[in-house]
Coordinates of C-alpha atoms and ligand atoms in Angstrom, one line a residue:
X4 CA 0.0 0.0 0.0
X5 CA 1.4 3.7 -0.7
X6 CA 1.1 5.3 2.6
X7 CA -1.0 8.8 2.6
X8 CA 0.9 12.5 1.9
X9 CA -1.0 15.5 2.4
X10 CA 1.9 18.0 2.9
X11 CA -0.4 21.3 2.6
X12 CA -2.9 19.7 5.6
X13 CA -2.4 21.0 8.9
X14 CA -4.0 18.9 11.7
X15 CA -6.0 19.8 14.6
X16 CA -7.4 17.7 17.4
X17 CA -9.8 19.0 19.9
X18 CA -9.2 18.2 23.5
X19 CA -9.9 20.7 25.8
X20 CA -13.5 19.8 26.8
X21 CA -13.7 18.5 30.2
X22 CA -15.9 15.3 29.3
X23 CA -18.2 16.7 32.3
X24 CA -20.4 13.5 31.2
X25 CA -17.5 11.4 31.9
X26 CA -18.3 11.7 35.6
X27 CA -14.2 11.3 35.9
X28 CA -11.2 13.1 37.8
X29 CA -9.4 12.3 34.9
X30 CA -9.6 13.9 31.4
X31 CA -11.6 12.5 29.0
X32 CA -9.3 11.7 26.4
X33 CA -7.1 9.5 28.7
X34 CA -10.0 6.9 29.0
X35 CA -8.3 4.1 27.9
X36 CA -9.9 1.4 25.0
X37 CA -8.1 -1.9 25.2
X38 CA -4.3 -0.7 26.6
X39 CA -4.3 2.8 25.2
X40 CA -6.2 6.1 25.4
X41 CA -8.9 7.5 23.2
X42 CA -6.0 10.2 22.6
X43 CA -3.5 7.7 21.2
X44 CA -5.7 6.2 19.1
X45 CA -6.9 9.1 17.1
X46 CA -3.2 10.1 17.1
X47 CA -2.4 6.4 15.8
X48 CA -4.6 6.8 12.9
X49 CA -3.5 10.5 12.1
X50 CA 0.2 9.5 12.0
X51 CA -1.2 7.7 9.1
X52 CA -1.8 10.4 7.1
X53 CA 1.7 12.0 7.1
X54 CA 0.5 16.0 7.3
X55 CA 2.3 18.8 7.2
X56 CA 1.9 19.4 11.0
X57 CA -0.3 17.4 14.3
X58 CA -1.2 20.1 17.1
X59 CA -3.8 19.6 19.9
X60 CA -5.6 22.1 21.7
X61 CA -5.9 21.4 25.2
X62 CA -7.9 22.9 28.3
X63 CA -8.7 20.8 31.5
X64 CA -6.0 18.5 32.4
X65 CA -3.9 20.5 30.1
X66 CA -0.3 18.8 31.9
X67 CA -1.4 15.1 31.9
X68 CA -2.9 15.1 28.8
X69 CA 1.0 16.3 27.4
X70 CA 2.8 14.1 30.0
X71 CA 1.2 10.8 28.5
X72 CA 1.6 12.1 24.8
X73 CA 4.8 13.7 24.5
X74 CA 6.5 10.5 25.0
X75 CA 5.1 8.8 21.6
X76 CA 4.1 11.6 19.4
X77 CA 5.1 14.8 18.1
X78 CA 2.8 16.9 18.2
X79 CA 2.4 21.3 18.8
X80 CA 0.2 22.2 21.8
X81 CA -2.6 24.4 21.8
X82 CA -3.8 26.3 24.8
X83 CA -7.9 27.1 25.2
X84 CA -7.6 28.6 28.5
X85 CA -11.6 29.0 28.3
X86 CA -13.7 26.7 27.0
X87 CA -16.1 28.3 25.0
X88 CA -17.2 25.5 22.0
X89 CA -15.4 23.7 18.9
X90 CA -15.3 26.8 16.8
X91 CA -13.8 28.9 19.2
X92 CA -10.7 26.3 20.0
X93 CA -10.2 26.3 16.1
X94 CA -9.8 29.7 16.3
X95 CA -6.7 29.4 18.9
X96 CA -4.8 27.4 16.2
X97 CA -4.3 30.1 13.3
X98 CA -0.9 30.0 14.4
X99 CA -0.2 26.6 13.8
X100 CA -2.0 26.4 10.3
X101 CA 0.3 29.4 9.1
X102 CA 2.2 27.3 6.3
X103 CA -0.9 25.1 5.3
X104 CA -3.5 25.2 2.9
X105 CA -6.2 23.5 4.1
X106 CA -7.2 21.8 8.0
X107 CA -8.3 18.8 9.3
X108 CA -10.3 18.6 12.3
X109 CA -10.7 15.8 14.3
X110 CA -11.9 15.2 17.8
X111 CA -10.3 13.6 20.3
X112 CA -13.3 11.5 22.0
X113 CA -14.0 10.0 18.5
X114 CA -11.4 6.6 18.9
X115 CA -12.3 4.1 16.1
X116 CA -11.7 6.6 13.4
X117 CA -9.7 4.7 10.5
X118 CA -6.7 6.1 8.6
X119 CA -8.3 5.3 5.5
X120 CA -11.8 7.2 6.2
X121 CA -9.8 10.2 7.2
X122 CA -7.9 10.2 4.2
X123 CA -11.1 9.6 2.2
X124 CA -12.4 13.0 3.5
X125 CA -9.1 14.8 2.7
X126 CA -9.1 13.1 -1.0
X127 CA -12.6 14.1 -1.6
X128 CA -12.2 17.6 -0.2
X129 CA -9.1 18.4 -2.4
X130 CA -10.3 16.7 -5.7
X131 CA -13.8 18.7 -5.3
X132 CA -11.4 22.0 -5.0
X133 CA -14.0 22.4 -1.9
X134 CA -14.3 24.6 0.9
X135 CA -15.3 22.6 3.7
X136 CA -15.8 19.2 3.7
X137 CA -17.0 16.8 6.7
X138 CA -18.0 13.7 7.2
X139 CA -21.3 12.2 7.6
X140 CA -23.2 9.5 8.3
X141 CA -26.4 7.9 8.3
X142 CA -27.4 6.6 11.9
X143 CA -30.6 4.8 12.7
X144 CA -30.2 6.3 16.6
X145 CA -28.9 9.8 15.8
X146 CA -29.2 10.8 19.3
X147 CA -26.4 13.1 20.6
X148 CA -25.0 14.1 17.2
X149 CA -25.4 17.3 15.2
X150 CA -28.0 17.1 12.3
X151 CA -27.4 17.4 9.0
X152 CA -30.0 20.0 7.4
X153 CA -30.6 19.9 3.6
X154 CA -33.2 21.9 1.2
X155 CA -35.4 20.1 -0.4
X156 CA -33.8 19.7 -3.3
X157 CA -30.7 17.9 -0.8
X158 CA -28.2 21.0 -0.8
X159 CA -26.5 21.3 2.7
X160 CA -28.2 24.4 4.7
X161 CA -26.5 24.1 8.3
X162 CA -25.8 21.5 11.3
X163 CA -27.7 21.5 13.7
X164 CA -26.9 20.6 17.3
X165 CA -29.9 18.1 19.4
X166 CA -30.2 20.6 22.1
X167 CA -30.8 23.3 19.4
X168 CA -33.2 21.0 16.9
X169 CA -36.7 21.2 16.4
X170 CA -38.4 18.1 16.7
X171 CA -38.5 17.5 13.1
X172 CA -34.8 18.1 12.6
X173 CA -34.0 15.8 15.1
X174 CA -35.4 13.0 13.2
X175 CA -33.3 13.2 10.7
X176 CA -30.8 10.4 10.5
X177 CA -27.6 12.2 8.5
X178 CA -25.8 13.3 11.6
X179 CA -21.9 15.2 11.7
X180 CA -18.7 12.9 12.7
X181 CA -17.8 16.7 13.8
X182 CA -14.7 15.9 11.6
X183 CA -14.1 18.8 9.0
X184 CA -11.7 19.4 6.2
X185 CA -11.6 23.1 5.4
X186 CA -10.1 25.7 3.2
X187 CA -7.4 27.3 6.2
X188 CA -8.6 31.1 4.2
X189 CA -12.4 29.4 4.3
X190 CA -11.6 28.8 7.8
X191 CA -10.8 31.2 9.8
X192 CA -12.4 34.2 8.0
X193 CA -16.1 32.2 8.6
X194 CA -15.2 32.0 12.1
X195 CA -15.1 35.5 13.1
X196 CA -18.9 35.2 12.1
X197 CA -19.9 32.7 14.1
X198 CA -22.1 34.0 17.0
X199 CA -22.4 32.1 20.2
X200 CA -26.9 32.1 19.8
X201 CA -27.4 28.7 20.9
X202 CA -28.4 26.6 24.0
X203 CA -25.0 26.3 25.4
X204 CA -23.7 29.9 24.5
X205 CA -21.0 28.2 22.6
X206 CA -18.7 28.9 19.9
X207 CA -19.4 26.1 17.2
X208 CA -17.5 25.0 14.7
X209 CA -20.1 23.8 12.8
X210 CA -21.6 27.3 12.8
X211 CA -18.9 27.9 10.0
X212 CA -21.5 26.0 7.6
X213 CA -23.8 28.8 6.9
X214 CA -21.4 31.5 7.2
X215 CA -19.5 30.0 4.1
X216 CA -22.9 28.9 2.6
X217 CA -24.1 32.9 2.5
X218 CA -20.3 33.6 1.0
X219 CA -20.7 31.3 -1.9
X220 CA -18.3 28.5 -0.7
X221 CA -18.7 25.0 -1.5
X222 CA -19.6 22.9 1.3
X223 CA -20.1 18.9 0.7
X224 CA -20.6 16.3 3.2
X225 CA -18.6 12.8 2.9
X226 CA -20.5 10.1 3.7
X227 CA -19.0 7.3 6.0
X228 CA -19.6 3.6 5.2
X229 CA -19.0 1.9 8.6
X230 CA -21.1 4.1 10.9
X231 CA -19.4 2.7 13.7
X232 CA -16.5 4.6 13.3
X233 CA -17.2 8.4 14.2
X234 CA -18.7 7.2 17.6
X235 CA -18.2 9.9 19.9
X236 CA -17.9 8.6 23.1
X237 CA -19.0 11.3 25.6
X238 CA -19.7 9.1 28.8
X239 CA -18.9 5.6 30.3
X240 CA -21.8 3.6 28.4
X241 CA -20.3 5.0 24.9
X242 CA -17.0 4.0 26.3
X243 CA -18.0 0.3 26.7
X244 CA -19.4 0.8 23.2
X245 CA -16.4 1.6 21.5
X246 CA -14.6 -1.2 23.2
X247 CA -16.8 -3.6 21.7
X248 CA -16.7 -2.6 18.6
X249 CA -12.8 -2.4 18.6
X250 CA -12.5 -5.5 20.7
X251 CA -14.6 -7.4 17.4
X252 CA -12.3 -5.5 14.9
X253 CA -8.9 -7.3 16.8
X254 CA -10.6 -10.1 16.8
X255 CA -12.0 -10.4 13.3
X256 CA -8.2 -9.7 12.2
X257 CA -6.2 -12.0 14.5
X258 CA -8.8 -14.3 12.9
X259 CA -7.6 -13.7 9.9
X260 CA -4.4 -13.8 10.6
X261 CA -5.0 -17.5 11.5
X262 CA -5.6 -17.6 15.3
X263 CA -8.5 -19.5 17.1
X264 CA -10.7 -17.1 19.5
X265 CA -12.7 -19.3 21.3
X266 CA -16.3 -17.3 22.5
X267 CA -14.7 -13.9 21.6
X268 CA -17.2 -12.1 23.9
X269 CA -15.5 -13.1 26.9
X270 CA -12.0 -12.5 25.6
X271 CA -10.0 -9.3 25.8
X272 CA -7.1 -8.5 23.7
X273 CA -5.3 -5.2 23.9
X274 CA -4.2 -3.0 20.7
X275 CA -1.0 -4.0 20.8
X276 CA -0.8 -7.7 21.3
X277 CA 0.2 -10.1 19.1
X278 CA -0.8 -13.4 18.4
X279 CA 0.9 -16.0 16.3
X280 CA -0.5 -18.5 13.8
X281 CA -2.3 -21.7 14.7
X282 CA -2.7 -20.1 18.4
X283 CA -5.6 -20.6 20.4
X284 CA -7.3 -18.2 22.9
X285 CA -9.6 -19.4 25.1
X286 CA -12.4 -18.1 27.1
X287 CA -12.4 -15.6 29.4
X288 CA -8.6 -14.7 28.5
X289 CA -7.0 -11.5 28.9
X290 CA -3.9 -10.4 26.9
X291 CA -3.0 -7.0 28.0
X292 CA -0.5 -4.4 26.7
X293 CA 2.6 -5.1 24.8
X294 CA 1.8 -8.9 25.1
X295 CA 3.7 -11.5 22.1
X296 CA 2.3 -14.8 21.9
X297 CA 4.2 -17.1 19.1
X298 CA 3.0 -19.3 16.6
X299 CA 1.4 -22.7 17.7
X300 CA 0.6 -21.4 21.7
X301 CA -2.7 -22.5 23.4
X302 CA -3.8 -20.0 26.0
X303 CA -6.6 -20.0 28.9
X304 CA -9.3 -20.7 29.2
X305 CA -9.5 -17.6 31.9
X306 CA -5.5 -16.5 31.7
X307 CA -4.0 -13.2 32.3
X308 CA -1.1 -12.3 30.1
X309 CA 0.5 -8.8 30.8
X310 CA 3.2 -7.3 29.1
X311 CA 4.7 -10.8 28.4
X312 CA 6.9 -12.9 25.7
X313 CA 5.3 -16.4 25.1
X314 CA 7.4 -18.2 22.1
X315 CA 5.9 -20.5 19.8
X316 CA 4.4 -24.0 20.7
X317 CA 4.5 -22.9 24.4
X318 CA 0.9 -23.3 26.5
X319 CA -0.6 -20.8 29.5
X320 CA -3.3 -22.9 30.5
X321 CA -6.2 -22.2 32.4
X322 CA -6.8 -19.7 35.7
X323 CA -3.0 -18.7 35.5
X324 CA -1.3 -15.4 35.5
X325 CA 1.4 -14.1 33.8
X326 CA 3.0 -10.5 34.0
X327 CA 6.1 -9.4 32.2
X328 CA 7.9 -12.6 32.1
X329 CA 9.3 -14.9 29.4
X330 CA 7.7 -18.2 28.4
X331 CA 10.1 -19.7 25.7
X332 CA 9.3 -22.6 23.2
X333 CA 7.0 -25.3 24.3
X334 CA 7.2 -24.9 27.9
X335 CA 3.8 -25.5 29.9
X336 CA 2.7 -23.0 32.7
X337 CA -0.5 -23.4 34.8
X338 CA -3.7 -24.3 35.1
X339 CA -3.3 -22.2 38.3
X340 CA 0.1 -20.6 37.9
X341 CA 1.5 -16.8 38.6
X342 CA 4.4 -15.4 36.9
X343 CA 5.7 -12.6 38.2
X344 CA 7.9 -10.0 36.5
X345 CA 11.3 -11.2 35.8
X346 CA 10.0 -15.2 36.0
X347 CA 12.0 -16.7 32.4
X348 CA 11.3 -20.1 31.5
X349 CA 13.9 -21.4 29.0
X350 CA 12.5 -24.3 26.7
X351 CA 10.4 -27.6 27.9
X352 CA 9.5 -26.0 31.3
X353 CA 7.4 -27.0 33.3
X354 CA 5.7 -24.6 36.0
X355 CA 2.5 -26.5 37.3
X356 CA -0.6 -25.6 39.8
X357 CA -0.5 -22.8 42.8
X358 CA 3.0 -22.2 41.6
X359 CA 4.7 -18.7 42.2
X360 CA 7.7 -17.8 40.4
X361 CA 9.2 -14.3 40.5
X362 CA 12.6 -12.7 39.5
X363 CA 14.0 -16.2 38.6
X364 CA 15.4 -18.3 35.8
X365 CA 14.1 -22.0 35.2
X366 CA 17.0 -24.0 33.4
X367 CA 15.5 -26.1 30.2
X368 CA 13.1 -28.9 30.8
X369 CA 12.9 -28.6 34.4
X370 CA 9.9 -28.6 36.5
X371 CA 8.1 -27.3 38.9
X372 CA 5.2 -29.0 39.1
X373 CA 3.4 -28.4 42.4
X374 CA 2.8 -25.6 45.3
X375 CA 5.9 -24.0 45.6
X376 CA 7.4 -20.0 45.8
X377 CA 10.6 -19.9 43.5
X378 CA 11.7 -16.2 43.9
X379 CA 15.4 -14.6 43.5
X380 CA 16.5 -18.1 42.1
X381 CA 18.8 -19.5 39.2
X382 CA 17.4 -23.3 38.5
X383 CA 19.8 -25.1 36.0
X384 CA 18.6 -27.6 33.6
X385 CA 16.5 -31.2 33.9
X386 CA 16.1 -30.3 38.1
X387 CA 12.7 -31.3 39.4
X388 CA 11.6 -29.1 42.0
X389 CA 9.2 -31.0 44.3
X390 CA 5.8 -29.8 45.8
X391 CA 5.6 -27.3 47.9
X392 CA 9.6 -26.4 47.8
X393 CA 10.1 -22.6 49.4
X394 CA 13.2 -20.5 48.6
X395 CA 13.0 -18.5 51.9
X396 CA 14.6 -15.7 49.8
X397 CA 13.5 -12.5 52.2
X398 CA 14.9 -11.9 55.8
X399 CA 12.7 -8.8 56.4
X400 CA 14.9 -6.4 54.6
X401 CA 17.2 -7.6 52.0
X402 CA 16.6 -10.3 49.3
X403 CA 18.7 -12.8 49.0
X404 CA 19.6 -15.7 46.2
X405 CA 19.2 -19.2 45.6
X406 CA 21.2 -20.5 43.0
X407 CA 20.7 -24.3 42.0
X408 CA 22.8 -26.6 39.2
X409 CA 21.6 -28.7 36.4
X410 CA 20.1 -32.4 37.2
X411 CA 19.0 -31.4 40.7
X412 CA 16.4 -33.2 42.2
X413 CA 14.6 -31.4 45.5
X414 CA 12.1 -33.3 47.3
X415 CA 8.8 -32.1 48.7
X416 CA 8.7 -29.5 50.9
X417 CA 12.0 -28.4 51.2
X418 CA 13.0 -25.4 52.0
X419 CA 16.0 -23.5 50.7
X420 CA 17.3 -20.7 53.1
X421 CA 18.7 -18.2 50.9
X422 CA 21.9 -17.3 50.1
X423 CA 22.0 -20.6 49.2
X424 CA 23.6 -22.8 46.0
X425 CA 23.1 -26.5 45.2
X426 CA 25.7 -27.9 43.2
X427 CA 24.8 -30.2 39.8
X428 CA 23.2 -33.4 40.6
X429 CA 22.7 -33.2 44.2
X430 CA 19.2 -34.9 45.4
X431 CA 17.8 -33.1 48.6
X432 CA 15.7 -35.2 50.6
X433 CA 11.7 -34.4 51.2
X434 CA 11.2 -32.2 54.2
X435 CA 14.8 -30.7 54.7
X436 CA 15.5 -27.2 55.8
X437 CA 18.9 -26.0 53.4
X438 CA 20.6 -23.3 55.5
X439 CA 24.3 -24.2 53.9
X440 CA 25.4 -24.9 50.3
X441 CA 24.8 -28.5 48.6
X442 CA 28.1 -30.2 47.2
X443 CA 27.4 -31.6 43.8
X444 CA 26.0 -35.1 43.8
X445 CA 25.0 -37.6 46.6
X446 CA 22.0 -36.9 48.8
X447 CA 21.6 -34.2 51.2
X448 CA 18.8 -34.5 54.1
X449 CA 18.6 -32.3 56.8
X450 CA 17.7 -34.7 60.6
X451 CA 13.8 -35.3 60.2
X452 CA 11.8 -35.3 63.4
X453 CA 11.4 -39.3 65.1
X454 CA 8.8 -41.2 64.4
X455 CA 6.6 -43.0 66.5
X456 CA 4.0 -45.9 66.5
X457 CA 1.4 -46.0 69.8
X458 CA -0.2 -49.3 69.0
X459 CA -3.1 -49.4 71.8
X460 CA -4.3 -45.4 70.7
X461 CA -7.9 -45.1 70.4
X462 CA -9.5 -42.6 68.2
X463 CA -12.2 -40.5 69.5
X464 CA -15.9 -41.5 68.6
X465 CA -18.6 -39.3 68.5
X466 CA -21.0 -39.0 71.7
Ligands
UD1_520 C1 -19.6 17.5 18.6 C2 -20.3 18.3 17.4 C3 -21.4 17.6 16.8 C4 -21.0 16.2 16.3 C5 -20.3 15.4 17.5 C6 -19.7 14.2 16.9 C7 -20.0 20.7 17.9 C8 -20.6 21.9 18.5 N1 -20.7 19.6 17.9 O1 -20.6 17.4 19.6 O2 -22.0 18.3 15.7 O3 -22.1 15.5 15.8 O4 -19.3 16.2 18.0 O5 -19.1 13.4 17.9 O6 -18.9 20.8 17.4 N2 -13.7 20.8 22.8 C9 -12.7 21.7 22.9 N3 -13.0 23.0 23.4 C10 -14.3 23.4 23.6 C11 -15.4 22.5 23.5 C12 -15.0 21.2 23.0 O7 -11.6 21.4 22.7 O8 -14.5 24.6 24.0 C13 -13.4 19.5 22.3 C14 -13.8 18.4 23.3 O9 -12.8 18.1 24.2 C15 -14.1 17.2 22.4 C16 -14.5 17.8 21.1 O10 -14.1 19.2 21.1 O11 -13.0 16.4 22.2 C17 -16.0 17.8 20.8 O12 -16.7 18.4 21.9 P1 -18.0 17.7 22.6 O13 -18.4 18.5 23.7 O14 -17.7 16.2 22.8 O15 -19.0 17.8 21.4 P2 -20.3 16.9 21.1 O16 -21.4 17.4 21.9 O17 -20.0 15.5 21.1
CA521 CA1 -18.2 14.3 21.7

């Protein structure tokens, strides 16, 4: 595919609101939609379009809106120290749009917005030659988006917003994405005629339509295909909205892409996973943030992957959790396992049920099957850790490290005192208490408690 060039575009993204409707502390655009904000993904598709120049106009939550973003994108800032509508934040960016010919403006609540629809609207604006172009869509349930009036003879007249319609006008279905293509010239000289004579006492950018209209500029409205994307997601229900909608996209292409998704519903995968082909997901899984699973993998039913690397062939089966660890080629972790960060598992491990492993590497083909805390450790190769075997690897302040060889074989219950190494093909026996390092080889057994047999003892009966 060529990618997109529109060097005479200047882009603006509106982000200053507060999202009052949010009913959030935090500024709207920073909701996040599977692993990244409503922000990032409108600036994801933009990128797309490689424009002469990305700025944002920003108001409430001004600093943490530009702390999250600066890392990722470049991008000018745009102060709207008062909020007073879409039309009059436009108007804070001539500065920006100095070198460009035309604008793009795009909201930053509206996240499912495809490169290729944007690009649509800039392609159709410039081969028109037309003055302001948005785009438009036809929505069975128009509620909450700004009406599209036409003459009767279908010639655009003005947008109207729902708190400003007459009954009739709000049944009509064409509604406004509120994304607009304009003529920078077009632009801002319609502007300074746009009154603030409306419910909210606003400044509205789509007041711009009549202005030019009355001037004798073109106006044309580009009709969307997939409705779905110029969802605007004002509050916490149109939220969930958009993440189903998105979540079905990921899924539809990781399908494509050759990977199982077992009752997709139940599943969620972040933006910026990555799944393999021939891998299955199962139920109730959850594969969070920059989380690689390789070719061939079998995951869940109900796992938590975050942030990790699981290589081809390998299995996460179900109920366990893993968080930025390393799961190399065929290994096997769970049902019932945690990972914790640091935990790498080299090929043809084993991890099994209400096991714990954190900050440690697990040699090749070793196991550790059942009930046990390795933490701080080095495990060598072909060792088989036995049920419910402890590295006591905290004293209350410092951390300390356990360090076991290759063909080590520790039986249950043990527990390894740390600092602590076991040298290569020592066998520990079941119950011992390792306070001293293990040579190589032989068997080492800490004294176990006597046994006893009473042979007369009665159990108690019931009264
Ligand atoms: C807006 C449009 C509406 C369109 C809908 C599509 C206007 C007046 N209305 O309505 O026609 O159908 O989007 O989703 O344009 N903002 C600022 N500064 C302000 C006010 C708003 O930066 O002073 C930003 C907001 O942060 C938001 C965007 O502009 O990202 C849109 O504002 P919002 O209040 O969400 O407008 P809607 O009522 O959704
Ligand atoms: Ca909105």
């Amino acid at each position: 595919m060529i990618p997109y060039s529109f060097p005479n575009l200047q882009i603006i993204v509106l982000a200053a609101g507060q999202g009052t409707r949010m009913r959030s502390a935090k500024p709207k655009v920073l909701h996040q939609i599977l692993g990244k904000s409503m922000l990032e993904h409108v600036l994801c598709s933009l990128e797309g379009l490689n424009a002469r120049g990305l700025s944002i106009v920003l108001g409430h939550g001004a600093e943490v809106v530009q702390s999250v973003v600066s890392e990722k994108h470049y991008v000018t800032w745009v102060t709207q120290e008062e909020q007073l509508g879409t039309g009059h934040a436009v108007q804070q960016c001539s500065h920006v749009c100095e070198s460009a010919d035309h604008v793009l403006i795009v909201c930053g609540d509206t996240p499912l917005l495809r490169t290729g629809t944007l690009a649509a609207l800039v392609r159709a604006h410039l081969d028109a030659a037309s003055d302001i172009s948005f785009l438009s869509a036809i929505q069975p349930v128009p509620q909450g988006y700004g009406r599209v009036c036409r003459s009767e003879a279908g010639d655009i007249r003005q947008i109207v917003e729902e708190r400003d319609a007459t009954d009739a006008q709000r049944m009509i279905q064409e509604v406004s994405s509120g994304i607009f293509c304009v003529r920078k010239s077009v632009l801002f000289d319609c502007l300074k005629a746009v009154d603030n004579g409306n419910d909210q006492g606003e400044y509205y950018l789509p007041g711009i339509v009549p202005v030019a209209l009355q001037r004798g500029h073109r106006v044309d409205a580009v009709l969307m295909d997939d409705v779905d994307e110029m969802l605007g997601v004002n509050d916490r229900t149109q939220l969930r909205q958009a993440t189903k909608i998105l979540q079905n996209r990921i899924v539809e292409d990781w399908e494509k892409a050759g990977v199982s998704i077992e009752q997709p519903e139940t599943v969620r995968i972040d933006v910026s996973v990555h799944l393999g082909m021939d891998t299955v997901i199962r139920a109730g899984s959850q594969l969070l943030g920059h989380t690689h699973i390789g070719d061939g993998c079998d995951i869940g039913p109900y796992a938590v992957i975050d942030r990790a690397w699981v290589d081809d062939g390998a299995k996460v089966l179900a109920f366990s959790h893993v968080q930025e660890a390393h799961v190399s080629m065929s290994s096997e972790v769970g049902p019932y396992a945690r990972l914790r960060p640091q935990a790498h598992l080299d090929e043809g491990v084993k991890i099994g049920n209400f096991v714990e492993v954190k900050k440690s590497v697990i040699g090749q083909n070793s196991k550790v099957n059942h009930l046990s805390y390795i933490g701080d450790a080095e495990v060598g190769k072909n060792c088989n850790i036995g049920a419910g075997t402890i590295t006591c690897n905290y004293d209350g302040a410092n951390k300390h490290k356990t360090v076991v060889g290759d063909n080590v074989f520790v039986g249950s219950d043990t527990k390894l005192i740390a600092p602590v190494e076991v040298g290569s093909g020592a066998t520990i026996g079941a119950g011992s208490i390792i306070t001293r390092n293990v040579a190589e080889g032989g068997l080492t057994l800490t004294v176990r408690p006597e046994q006893r047999y009473v042979k007369d003892w009665k159990r108690a009966t019931k009264n």
